Coordinates of C-alpha atoms and ligand atoms in Angstrom, one line a residue:
M1 CA 37.3 4.8 -17.3
K2 CA 34.2 3.2 -18.7
Q3 CA 31.2 3.0 -16.7
S4 CA 29.8 0.2 -16.7
R5 CA 26.2 0.4 -15.2
P6 CA 24.1 4.0 -16.9
E7 CA 22.5 6.0 -14.8
V8 CA 19.2 7.5 -16.0
F9 CA 17.7 10.9 -15.7
K10 CA 13.9 12.0 -16.1
F11 CA 12.6 14.6 -16.7
G12 CA 9.7 16.1 -16.2
G13 CA 7.3 18.9 -17.8
V14 CA 8.4 21.8 -16.1
A15 CA 12.5 20.4 -15.6
V16 CA 11.8 21.0 -19.5
G17 CA 9.4 24.0 -19.5
N18 CA 12.0 27.1 -21.0
A19 CA 15.3 27.4 -22.0
D20 CA 16.4 28.1 -18.5
A21 CA 14.6 24.7 -17.1
I22 CA 16.5 23.4 -19.9
R23 CA 20.4 24.6 -18.8
V24 CA 20.1 23.1 -15.8
A25 CA 19.2 20.0 -16.4
L26 CA 21.7 19.9 -19.0
A27 CA 24.1 20.5 -15.7
H28 CA 22.9 17.7 -14.3
V29 CA 23.1 16.1 -17.8
S30 CA 26.9 16.9 -17.3
R31 CA 28.1 16.9 -14.5
A32 CA 26.8 12.7 -15.1
A33 CA 27.8 12.0 -18.8
P34 CA 28.5 10.4 -20.0
G35 CA 27.0 7.0 -19.0
V36 CA 23.7 8.6 -18.8
A37 CA 20.4 7.9 -21.2
V38 CA 18.3 11.3 -20.3
V39 CA 14.1 10.8 -21.0
V40 CA 11.6 13.8 -21.1
S41 CA 8.6 14.6 -20.9
A42 CA 6.7 17.3 -23.1
M43 CA 7.0 20.5 -22.3
N44 CA 4.8 21.6 -19.5
G45 CA 1.4 22.0 -20.8
I46 CA 2.1 21.2 -24.2
T47 CA 0.2 17.4 -24.0
D48 CA -2.7 19.5 -22.7
L49 CA -3.0 21.9 -25.8
L50 CA -2.6 18.5 -28.2
L51 CA -4.9 16.6 -26.4
E52 CA -7.4 19.8 -27.0
A53 CA -6.5 20.8 -29.9
G54 CA -7.7 17.1 -31.2
Q55 CA -11.0 18.3 -29.2
A56 CA -11.8 21.7 -30.6
A57 CA -11.6 19.3 -34.2
L58 CA -14.0 16.9 -33.3
R59 CA -16.1 20.3 -32.4
R60 CA -14.7 22.0 -36.2
D61 CA -13.4 24.5 -33.3
R62 CA -10.8 25.6 -36.3
A63 CA -10.0 28.6 -34.5
R64 CA -8.5 26.5 -31.9
C65 CA -7.2 24.5 -33.4
D66 CA -4.5 26.9 -35.3
D67 CA -4.1 28.9 -32.0
A68 CA -3.0 25.7 -30.3
A69 CA -0.8 24.8 -33.4
A70 CA 1.3 27.9 -32.8
Q71 CA 1.3 28.0 -29.2
V72 CA 3.1 24.7 -30.4
E73 CA 5.3 26.4 -32.8
S74 CA 5.7 29.5 -31.2
R75 CA 7.0 27.7 -28.1
H76 CA 9.3 25.6 -29.4
R77 CA 11.1 28.1 -31.7
E78 CA 11.4 30.2 -28.3
L79 CA 13.9 26.8 -27.5
V80 CA 16.2 26.6 -30.2
A81 CA 16.4 30.2 -30.3
E82 CA 17.8 30.4 -26.6
L83 CA 19.8 27.2 -26.1
V84 CA 21.0 26.5 -30.1
A85 CA 23.9 29.0 -31.6
S86 CA 24.6 28.0 -34.3
P87 CA 22.7 28.3 -37.1
D88 CA 23.3 25.0 -39.2
R89 CA 21.6 23.3 -36.1
A90 CA 19.3 25.9 -35.2
N91 CA 17.5 25.8 -38.9
A92 CA 17.6 22.0 -38.8
L93 CA 15.9 22.0 -35.3
N94 CA 12.8 24.6 -37.1
A95 CA 12.5 22.9 -40.1
V96 CA 11.6 19.8 -37.5
I97 CA 9.3 21.7 -35.6
T98 CA 8.0 23.1 -38.8
E99 CA 7.0 19.8 -40.1
S100 CA 6.0 19.0 -37.1
V101 CA 3.7 21.6 -36.4
R102 CA 2.5 20.9 -40.5
E103 CA 1.5 17.4 -39.6
L104 CA -0.6 19.0 -36.5
R105 CA -2.4 21.1 -38.6
S106 CA -3.4 18.4 -41.7
M107 CA -4.2 15.8 -38.9
T108 CA -6.8 18.2 -37.0
E109 CA -8.1 18.9 -41.2
S110 CA -9.0 15.1 -41.2
I111 CA -10.1 14.7 -37.7
A112 CA -12.1 17.4 -38.7
V113 CA -14.1 17.0 -41.7
L114 CA -14.6 12.3 -40.7
G115 CA -15.4 14.5 -37.1
E116 CA -13.4 10.7 -35.5
L117 CA -11.0 11.2 -32.8
T118 CA -9.6 7.8 -32.6
P119 CA -7.6 6.8 -29.6
R120 CA -5.2 5.9 -32.7
A121 CA -5.1 9.5 -34.3
Q122 CA -5.2 10.8 -30.4
D123 CA -1.5 9.0 -29.6
A124 CA -0.2 10.1 -33.3
L125 CA -1.1 14.4 -32.2
V126 CA 0.3 13.6 -28.8
A127 CA 3.2 12.4 -29.3
R128 CA 5.4 15.1 -30.6
G129 CA 5.2 17.2 -27.6
E130 CA 7.6 14.7 -26.2
R131 CA 9.9 13.5 -29.7
L132 CA 9.8 18.4 -29.5
V133 CA 11.5 18.4 -26.5
A134 CA 13.5 14.9 -27.2
A135 CA 15.1 16.0 -30.0
I136 CA 15.9 20.0 -29.1
F137 CA 17.3 18.7 -26.3
A138 CA 19.9 16.4 -27.4
I139 CA 20.7 19.9 -29.6
A140 CA 21.4 21.7 -27.4
A141 CA 23.4 19.3 -25.9
I142 CA 26.0 19.2 -28.0
E143 CA 25.6 22.4 -28.2
I144 CA 28.0 22.8 -25.3
G145 CA 29.9 19.8 -25.7
I146 CA 28.0 17.0 -24.9
D147 CA 28.1 14.0 -27.1
A148 CA 24.3 13.6 -27.3
V149 CA 21.9 11.1 -29.4
Y150 CA 18.5 11.5 -29.8
V151 CA 16.9 7.9 -30.3
D152 CA 12.7 7.1 -30.9
A153 CA 10.7 5.7 -27.7
T154 CA 9.6 3.0 -30.8
E155 CA 12.7 2.1 -31.2
V156 CA 13.1 0.7 -27.4
I157 CA 9.8 0.2 -25.7
Q158 CA 8.2 -2.3 -27.1
T159 CA 4.4 -2.6 -26.2
E160 CA 1.6 -5.7 -26.6
R161 CA -2.2 -5.6 -25.6
R162 CA -3.0 -7.7 -22.4
L163 CA -5.8 -7.4 -21.0
G164 CA -6.8 -4.7 -23.3
T165 CA -4.5 -2.4 -21.9
L166 CA -1.4 -1.9 -23.4
W167 CA 2.0 -3.0 -21.5
P168 CA 5.2 -3.5 -22.0
N169 CA 6.8 -6.5 -23.3
L170 CA 10.2 -5.6 -20.8
L171 CA 11.7 -9.3 -22.4
K172 CA 11.3 -7.1 -26.1
C173 CA 12.1 -3.9 -24.7
E174 CA 15.6 -5.2 -23.1
R175 CA 16.5 -6.8 -27.0
A176 CA 15.7 -3.7 -28.4
A177 CA 18.0 -1.0 -26.4
K178 CA 20.6 -4.3 -26.0
K179 CA 20.3 -3.1 -29.6
S180 CA 20.2 0.1 -30.3
V181 CA 21.2 2.2 -26.8
V182 CA 23.7 0.3 -24.9
P183 CA 26.5 0.2 -28.0
L184 CA 25.5 4.4 -27.7
L185 CA 26.7 4.4 -24.1
A186 CA 29.0 2.2 -25.1
A187 CA 30.7 5.0 -27.6
R188 CA 30.2 7.6 -24.5
Q189 CA 27.9 8.6 -26.2
V190 CA 24.2 10.6 -23.8
V191 CA 21.1 8.8 -25.4
V192 CA 18.4 11.3 -25.7
M193 CA 15.0 9.3 -26.1
P194 CA 11.2 11.0 -25.8
G195 CA 9.3 9.6 -22.5
F196 CA 5.3 8.9 -23.0
I197 CA 5.4 7.5 -26.1
A198 CA 6.4 4.0 -27.2
S199 CA 5.6 1.4 -30.2
G200 CA 2.4 -0.6 -30.1
P201 CA 1.2 -4.2 -31.0
D202 CA 1.2 -3.2 -34.8
G203 CA 4.0 -0.7 -35.1
S204 CA 2.2 2.5 -34.7
V205 CA 3.0 5.4 -31.9
V206 CA 0.6 4.5 -28.7
T207 CA 1.2 6.3 -25.3
L208 CA 1.5 5.7 -22.0
G209 CA -1.1 7.1 -20.0
R210 CA -1.7 10.2 -18.6
G211 CA 2.4 11.1 -16.6
G212 CA 3.8 8.8 -18.4
S213 CA 7.3 9.2 -18.5
D214 CA 8.0 8.3 -15.5
F215 CA 7.0 4.8 -16.5
S216 CA 9.3 4.9 -19.8
A217 CA 12.6 6.0 -17.7
A218 CA 11.9 3.2 -15.0
I219 CA 11.7 0.9 -18.1
L220 CA 14.2 2.0 -20.4
A221 CA 16.1 2.2 -16.6
R222 CA 15.2 -2.0 -16.4
S223 CA 16.4 -2.2 -19.7
L224 CA 19.9 -0.8 -19.4
G225 CA 20.8 -2.2 -16.6
A226 CA 21.2 1.2 -14.9
R227 CA 22.7 1.1 -11.5
A228 CA 20.1 4.4 -10.8
L229 CA 17.0 6.3 -12.0
T230 CA 16.2 9.8 -11.6
L231 CA 13.3 11.7 -12.0
F232 CA 14.3 15.6 -12.0
K233 CA 11.0 17.3 -10.9
E234 CA 10.2 20.3 -9.5
V235 CA 9.4 19.2 -5.9
D236 CA 12.3 18.1 -3.5
G237 CA 10.7 14.5 -3.3
L238 CA 7.8 12.6 -1.9
M239 CA 6.2 14.2 1.6
T240 CA 4.1 13.1 4.5
A241 CA 1.2 15.3 3.1
D242 CA 0.0 17.8 1.0
P243 CA 2.0 21.2 2.3
K244 CA -1.1 22.9 0.8
S245 CA -3.3 20.6 3.8
V246 CA -0.4 20.6 5.8
P247 CA 2.3 22.8 6.2
A248 CA 4.6 21.6 8.5
A249 CA 5.0 18.1 5.6
R250 CA 7.7 16.9 4.7
V251 CA 10.3 15.6 2.0
I252 CA 10.8 12.1 2.8
A253 CA 13.8 10.9 2.8
D254 CA 13.1 7.2 1.9
L255 CA 10.6 4.6 1.2
H256 CA 10.0 1.5 0.1
Y257 CA 8.9 1.0 -3.2
R258 CA 5.6 -0.7 -1.6
E259 CA 4.9 2.8 -0.4
A260 CA 6.2 4.8 -3.1
A261 CA 3.6 2.6 -5.3
E262 CA 0.9 3.1 -2.4
L263 CA 1.6 7.0 -2.5
A264 CA 1.6 7.0 -5.8
Y265 CA -1.6 5.3 -6.7
Y266 CA -3.3 7.1 -3.7
G267 CA -2.6 10.4 -5.7
A268 CA 0.4 12.1 -4.9
N269 CA 0.5 12.9 -7.8
V270 CA 4.0 13.0 -8.0
L271 CA 4.9 9.5 -9.4
H272 CA 3.5 7.7 -12.0
P273 CA 1.9 5.0 -10.3
R274 CA 3.3 1.6 -12.0
T275 CA 6.8 3.7 -12.2
M276 CA 8.6 1.4 -9.4
I277 CA 7.5 -2.1 -11.6
P278 CA 9.8 -2.7 -13.9
L279 CA 12.6 -1.4 -11.0
V280 CA 11.7 -4.0 -8.2
D281 CA 13.1 -7.3 -9.0
R282 CA 16.4 -5.8 -10.4
R283 CA 16.4 -3.4 -7.3
I284 CA 16.9 -0.9 -9.4
P285 CA 17.1 1.7 -6.6
L286 CA 15.1 5.2 -8.2
Y287 CA 15.7 9.3 -6.6
V288 CA 12.9 11.7 -7.3
R289 CA 15.1 15.5 -6.8
N290 CA 14.1 18.5 -7.8
S291 CA 16.2 19.7 -10.9
F292 CA 16.5 23.2 -9.5
R293 CA 17.4 22.8 -6.1
E294 CA 20.7 21.7 -6.7
T295 CA 21.4 21.0 -2.8
S296 CA 18.1 18.8 -2.2
P297 CA 19.1 15.2 -2.2
G298 CA 15.2 14.2 -2.8
T299 CA 13.9 10.8 -2.4
R300 CA 15.4 7.6 -2.9
I301 CA 12.7 4.7 -3.2
A302 CA 14.3 1.3 -3.1
G303 CA 13.7 -2.6 -2.2
D304 CA 16.3 -2.1 0.5
V305 CA 14.3 0.5 3.1
K306 CA 13.2 -0.9 6.3
P307 CA 10.4 0.4 8.2
G308 CA 12.2 2.4 11.3
S309 CA 11.1 4.3 13.3
Y310 CA 8.1 6.0 11.8
P311 CA 5.6 2.7 11.2
V312 CA 3.3 6.0 9.1
K313 CA 5.5 7.6 6.7
A314 CA 3.3 9.3 4.7
L315 CA -0.3 10.5 4.2
T316 CA -2.3 11.3 0.9
A317 CA -6.1 12.6 0.0
I318 CA -7.6 11.8 -3.0
H319 CA -10.5 14.5 -3.5
R320 CA -14.2 15.1 -5.0
Q321 CA -15.3 10.8 -4.7
A322 CA -18.4 9.7 -3.9
L323 CA -19.6 6.7 -1.6
L324 CA -21.6 3.5 -3.1
S325 CA -23.3 1.9 -1.3
I326 CA -25.7 -1.2 -1.8
E327 CA -28.3 -1.7 1.3
G328 CA -30.9 -4.1 2.0
N329 CA -31.6 -7.4 4.0
G330 CA -32.5 -9.0 1.3
M331 CA -28.7 -9.2 0.7
I332 CA -27.3 -11.0 3.8
G333 CA -25.6 -14.6 3.0
V334 CA -26.9 -14.2 -0.9
P335 CA -23.9 -14.8 -3.4
G336 CA -22.7 -12.6 -5.7
V337 CA -24.2 -9.3 -4.9
A338 CA -20.8 -8.1 -4.9
G339 CA -19.5 -9.9 -8.0
R340 CA -22.1 -8.4 -9.9
A341 CA -22.4 -4.8 -8.5
F342 CA -19.0 -4.7 -10.2
T343 CA -19.2 -6.3 -13.3
A344 CA -22.3 -3.8 -13.5
L345 CA -19.8 -1.0 -12.5
S346 CA -17.2 -1.9 -14.3
Q347 CA -19.0 -2.6 -18.2
A348 CA -21.0 1.2 -17.3
G349 CA -17.0 2.0 -17.5
H350 CA -16.3 2.7 -13.4
S351 CA -13.0 2.4 -11.4
V352 CA -13.8 1.3 -8.0
S353 CA -11.3 3.0 -5.6
M354 CA -12.3 1.4 -1.8
I355 CA -14.3 -1.9 -1.0
S356 CA -15.4 -2.4 2.1
Q357 CA -18.7 -4.1 2.9
A358 CA -19.3 -5.2 6.8
S359 CA -19.7 -8.9 7.8
S360 CA -23.5 -8.4 9.1
E361 CA -23.0 -8.5 4.7
S362 CA -26.6 -5.9 4.7
S363 CA -25.0 -3.6 2.7
I364 CA -21.8 -2.8 0.8
C365 CA -19.7 0.4 0.1
F366 CA -17.3 1.4 -2.3
V367 CA -16.0 5.1 -4.2
V368 CA -15.7 6.5 -7.6
P369 CA -14.6 9.5 -8.3
E370 CA -17.9 12.6 -7.6
S371 CA -17.8 13.0 -11.2
E372 CA -19.5 9.4 -11.9
A373 CA -21.1 9.2 -9.2
D374 CA -24.7 9.6 -10.8
H375 CA -23.4 6.8 -13.8
A376 CA -22.6 4.6 -11.8
V377 CA -25.6 4.8 -9.3
A378 CA -27.4 4.5 -12.5
A379 CA -26.3 1.2 -13.5
L380 CA -26.6 -0.5 -10.3
E381 CA -29.7 0.5 -9.7
A382 CA -30.8 -1.0 -13.6
A383 CA -28.4 -4.5 -12.4
F384 CA -30.2 -5.2 -9.8
E385 CA -33.9 -3.8 -10.8
P386 CA -35.2 -6.8 -10.0
E387 CA -34.3 -7.0 -6.0
R388 CA -35.4 -4.1 -5.6
K389 CA -39.1 -4.8 -6.7
L390 CA -38.7 -7.0 -4.1
H391 CA -37.4 -5.1 -2.3
L392 CA -34.4 -8.1 -1.0
I393 CA -33.0 -4.6 -1.9
D394 CA -33.7 -1.1 0.1
R395 CA -31.7 1.3 -1.6
I396 CA -28.7 2.1 -4.0
D397 CA -27.7 5.7 -2.6
A398 CA -24.5 8.1 -3.7
E399 CA -22.7 9.8 -0.5
K400 CA -21.1 13.0 -2.5
H401 CA -18.5 15.0 -0.7
V402 CA -15.9 13.0 0.1
A403 CA -12.9 12.3 0.7
L404 CA -10.3 9.3 0.7
I405 CA -7.6 9.5 3.0
A406 CA -4.5 6.6 3.0
V407 CA -2.1 6.3 5.8
V408 CA 0.8 4.6 4.4
G409 CA 3.6 3.1 5.9
L410 CA 5.7 -0.6 5.9
G411 CA 6.2 -0.7 9.2
M412 CA 2.1 -0.9 10.4
R413 CA 2.8 -4.5 9.4
G414 CA 3.2 -6.3 13.3
T415 CA 2.8 -2.9 14.3
S416 CA 0.2 -3.5 16.9
G417 CA -2.1 -0.6 17.4
I418 CA -1.9 1.4 13.9
A419 CA -5.6 1.7 13.7
A420 CA -6.9 2.5 17.1
R421 CA -4.2 5.3 17.1
T422 CA -4.7 6.3 13.5
F423 CA -8.7 6.8 14.4
S424 CA -8.6 8.1 17.8
A425 CA -6.6 10.6 16.7
I426 CA -8.9 11.2 13.8
A427 CA -12.1 11.2 16.9
A428 CA -10.2 14.0 18.4
A429 CA -10.0 16.2 15.6
G430 CA -13.9 16.3 16.3
V431 CA -13.8 14.3 12.3
N432 CA -16.6 11.3 11.5
I433 CA -15.2 8.9 10.0
V434 CA -17.8 7.5 7.2
A435 CA -16.6 4.4 6.2
I436 CA -12.4 2.0 6.5
A437 CA -10.8 -0.2 5.2
Q438 CA -7.3 -1.9 5.1
G439 CA -6.2 -4.0 2.8
S440 CA -4.5 -7.7 3.8
S441 CA -0.8 -6.4 3.1
E442 CA -0.7 -3.7 5.8
L443 CA 0.4 -0.8 4.0
N444 CA -2.7 1.3 4.4
I445 CA -5.6 2.2 6.3
T446 CA -7.7 3.9 4.5
I447 CA -10.3 5.9 5.5
A448 CA -13.4 8.2 4.4
V449 CA -14.5 11.1 5.6
A450 CA -16.9 14.1 4.7
E451 CA -14.6 16.7 2.2
S452 CA -15.0 19.7 4.7
D453 CA -13.4 17.4 7.2
A454 CA -10.0 16.2 5.3
T455 CA -7.7 19.1 5.8
R456 CA -8.5 18.4 10.2
A457 CA -8.1 14.8 9.5
L458 CA -4.8 15.1 7.7
L459 CA -3.6 17.4 10.9
A460 CA -4.3 14.9 13.5
L461 CA -2.8 11.8 12.0
H462 CA 0.3 14.4 11.1
S463 CA 0.8 15.3 14.3
E464 CA -0.1 11.8 15.8
Y465 CA 2.8 10.2 13.7
Q466 CA 5.0 12.9 14.0
L467 CA 6.0 13.5 10.6
H468 CA 7.4 16.7 10.8
K469 CA 10.1 15.4 12.6
I470 CA 11.2 12.8 9.7
R471 CA 14.7 13.9 8.8
P472 CA 15.9 13.8 5.4
L473 CA 18.1 12.6 3.0
A474 CA 21.3 14.5 3.7
D475 CA 23.5 15.3 1.0
T476 CA 26.1 13.2 0.1
T477 CA 28.0 15.1 -3.3
G478 CA 31.0 15.5 -3.5
R479 CA 31.5 14.3 0.6
E480 CA 33.3 11.4 -0.1
A481 CA 35.6 10.0 2.5
K482 CA 38.0 7.2 1.2
L483 CA 39.8 5.3 3.0
T484 CA 43.0 3.2 3.2
L485 CA 43.4 1.2 6.3
L486 CA 46.8 -0.2 6.5
G487 CA 47.4 -2.4 8.8
L488 CA 44.0 -4.9 9.5
G489 CA 45.1 -6.4 12.5
Q490 CA 42.8 -6.5 15.9
I491 CA 42.4 -2.7 15.8
G492 CA 42.4 -2.9 12.0
R493 CA 39.4 -5.1 11.5
E494 CA 37.5 -3.6 15.0
L495 CA 37.7 0.0 12.2
A496 CA 36.8 -1.4 9.3
R497 CA 33.6 -3.4 11.7
Q498 CA 33.2 0.4 12.7
V499 CA 32.8 1.8 9.3
I500 CA 30.7 -1.2 7.9
A501 CA 28.1 -0.8 11.0
Q502 CA 27.9 3.0 10.5
Q503 CA 28.0 3.6 6.6
P504 CA 24.2 4.0 7.1
H505 CA 23.9 6.6 9.5
L506 CA 27.1 8.6 7.7
R507 CA 24.8 8.5 5.3
R508 CA 21.5 8.7 6.1
D509 CA 22.2 11.6 9.1
L510 CA 25.7 13.4 8.2
G511 CA 25.9 13.0 4.8
I512 CA 29.2 11.7 4.8
D513 CA 29.8 8.5 2.0
L514 CA 32.3 6.6 4.0
K515 CA 34.3 3.9 2.9
V516 CA 37.5 2.2 2.5
V517 CA 39.1 1.9 -0.6
A518 CA 42.8 0.3 -0.4
V519 CA 43.6 -2.4 3.1
A520 CA 47.2 -3.0 3.1
D521 CA 49.2 -5.4 4.7
R522 CA 52.7 -6.7 5.1
S523 CA 51.5 -8.9 1.9
G524 CA 50.9 -6.0 -0.5
I525 CA 47.2 -3.9 -0.7
R526 CA 44.2 -4.6 -2.4
I527 CA 41.8 -1.8 -3.9
D528 CA 38.5 -0.8 -4.6
D529 CA 37.8 2.7 -6.0
K530 CA 34.2 1.6 -5.5
G531 CA 34.8 1.1 -1.7
F532 CA 34.6 -2.4 -0.5
T533 CA 31.6 -4.2 0.0
P534 CA 30.7 -4.8 3.5
A535 CA 31.3 -8.2 2.7
A536 CA 34.5 -9.0 0.9
L537 CA 35.9 -6.5 4.4
Q538 CA 35.0 -9.1 6.2
R539 CA 36.6 -11.8 3.9
F540 CA 39.5 -9.8 4.6
A541 CA 38.8 -10.0 8.3
K542 CA 38.6 -13.1 8.6
R543 CA 41.2 -14.4 6.6
K544 CA 43.6 -11.9 9.5
E545 CA 41.9 -13.4 11.6
S546 CA 42.7 -17.0 10.7
G547 CA 46.3 -16.0 10.6
A548 CA 47.3 -16.0 7.0
R549 CA 47.4 -11.8 5.2
L550 CA 46.1 -10.8 2.6
F551 CA 47.9 -12.1 -0.2
E552 CA 49.5 -15.6 -0.3
R553 CA 53.4 -14.4 -0.5
G554 CA 56.0 -16.3 0.1
S555 CA 57.9 -13.9 2.3
P556 CA 56.1 -10.5 3.4
L557 CA 57.0 -7.3 1.8
T558 CA 60.5 -4.9 2.7
L559 CA 58.8 -1.4 4.3
R560 CA 60.5 0.1 1.0
E561 CA 58.5 -2.4 -0.9
L562 CA 55.1 -1.4 0.4
E563 CA 55.5 2.2 0.4
T564 CA 56.3 1.7 -3.6
M565 CA 53.6 -0.3 -4.5
M566 CA 51.2 1.9 -2.8
R567 CA 52.9 5.2 -4.5
D568 CA 52.1 3.2 -7.2
E569 CA 48.9 1.6 -7.1
L570 CA 47.3 4.1 -5.1
W571 CA 48.2 7.7 -6.3
M572 CA 46.6 6.0 -9.8
L573 CA 43.6 6.2 -8.5
P574 CA 41.2 8.9 -9.8
S575 CA 40.1 11.8 -7.5
Y576 CA 41.6 9.9 -4.7
R577 CA 41.9 12.5 -1.4
P578 CA 43.1 10.1 0.4
V579 CA 42.7 9.5 4.3
L580 CA 45.7 7.4 5.9
V581 CA 44.5 5.3 8.6
D582 CA 48.1 3.7 10.2
L583 CA 47.3 0.7 12.6
T584 CA 50.7 -0.3 11.6
S585 CA 53.1 -0.8 14.4
E586 CA 56.0 0.0 12.4
E587 CA 56.3 4.2 12.1
K588 CA 58.1 4.7 9.4
I589 CA 55.1 3.1 6.5
G590 CA 52.0 6.1 7.9
R591 CA 54.3 8.9 8.1
A592 CA 56.5 7.8 5.1
S593 CA 53.8 7.9 2.5
C594 CA 52.1 10.7 4.4
R595 CA 55.2 12.4 3.5
E596 CA 54.6 11.7 0.1
R597 CA 50.9 12.0 -0.1
V598 CA 50.6 16.0 0.7
Ligands
LIG601 N1 3.4 14.3 -21.3 C1 2.7 14.2 -20.7 C2 1.6 14.8 -20.2 O1 1.7 14.9 -19.6 C3 3.8 12.2 -19.9 C4 4.5 12.9 -19.4 O2 4.1 14.0 -19.0 O3 5.1 12.4 -18.1 O4 0.9 13.4 -19.1
MG602 MG1 5.1 15.4 -16.8

């Protein structure tokens, strides 16, 4: 049976970090194939190593470059040795590795000679991490009987420059995927593509930024109109807080795209912050799962997630921040101070996270990473030199050792009292609040506290919002219940209504995927192996209520005819493990069919 909408799997650096990890990854792929496209990261540590090789080359530290090249070579050769038994394939792959490492060495040598490392050279340098893994992954898949094929990311992910940064041109990506990926999937091949890299505006290879493979996978999922994207990582999903600070932290079962985006932005560090962007308008659900724990259902991120009973779902903390403040009565009512401050900071290369200004306007403060604080203060001092001389601005200051805590949840919007609860919980824990900001999206309250208070504040908030009670997503793998409703009279319709109403609860809490795959009456049988949608069931119910039958036929079928029809059509369904619900007044249908079924 041809799957019309493929799935996209992405394996992170640890999930492809050694031969055993890749075997586990291949098992996931083999269960889903065909109809799956795979995106891989570089092996963990390889991107760092390649970047370091570039830096070492700049310093003319040739020993370090050699060492990096040797490590890249040996880690990949080891994969081949363990995963590829056929000598021809192993030789071919080893030749690819040798060539890639030779190129790496000659690139670092040119960098050392020229004393220059351009962004373009750096991208070309790191691109080999993902490419090597994808090449090996595809061949290792073939070795175990999966019909896999390598497709280079530069053929699919097309970028352009927008406001100084590289951005995928989603329209072009979609067109490219239709051309180079869709036909392969249609031929039942598993496509393996390197993440992180893309084709730049001038056709050269570029990268999507650190951790960018998640983003690559999301772009591919969108371009293919995938039915879901799963990111296989070494963690169980997105968590209510960092378990290192909050031992009671739990995996969050479901999150809205926007909640996940907030968490990713605030350094939950599991997800690239841009991952959700290509998925949102196509409503492609995103799963984050632990590659190494088959039974862990992970986190589901989608657009249909309702606020539910947890107005606050997660806490995150960004450490080692500094709070910059500009103070002075001369700022009151003077337009342009904030504008000039931000301009000065952005010209000096600083990106500001939290911003807060009291309405008295006598001070404005914003947060930058602690390591940038001194440089940022110097930039502000230079920009406000005249005002400082005239004492319109008294102080430009950096308070270091600050942590930002973000309280995130869709349900905060429209639930009053969340800010009050948040602040009282923090106060009750004896923690002083340094600054506060809430975006008007009401998805997030951000609080700056002293670094040494951060853990206490997190613990207090976690228990205030009872986050240790968040229930995980139940595991539904292999737990489908397919119902056939015989008869759709009053009782049958009521049952259909209840099935519809209970579906989310059963799926979430009990891990049972209950669906109605067939309904029958005396006019015939309607079948949908994927399960009828609630709308379809409602349509049938309406029809029956109005006195019509499922099919417009002249005269009702005889019992014998109906039985034959059921036998012929129902048994054709793949993997049909029937649960037959006989709601007819006619005893014989149910019995006769059950007998044949067992
Ligand atoms: N290999 C790249 C990095 O380490 C991209 C990724 O893993 O997502 O940043
Ligand atoms: Mg990674």
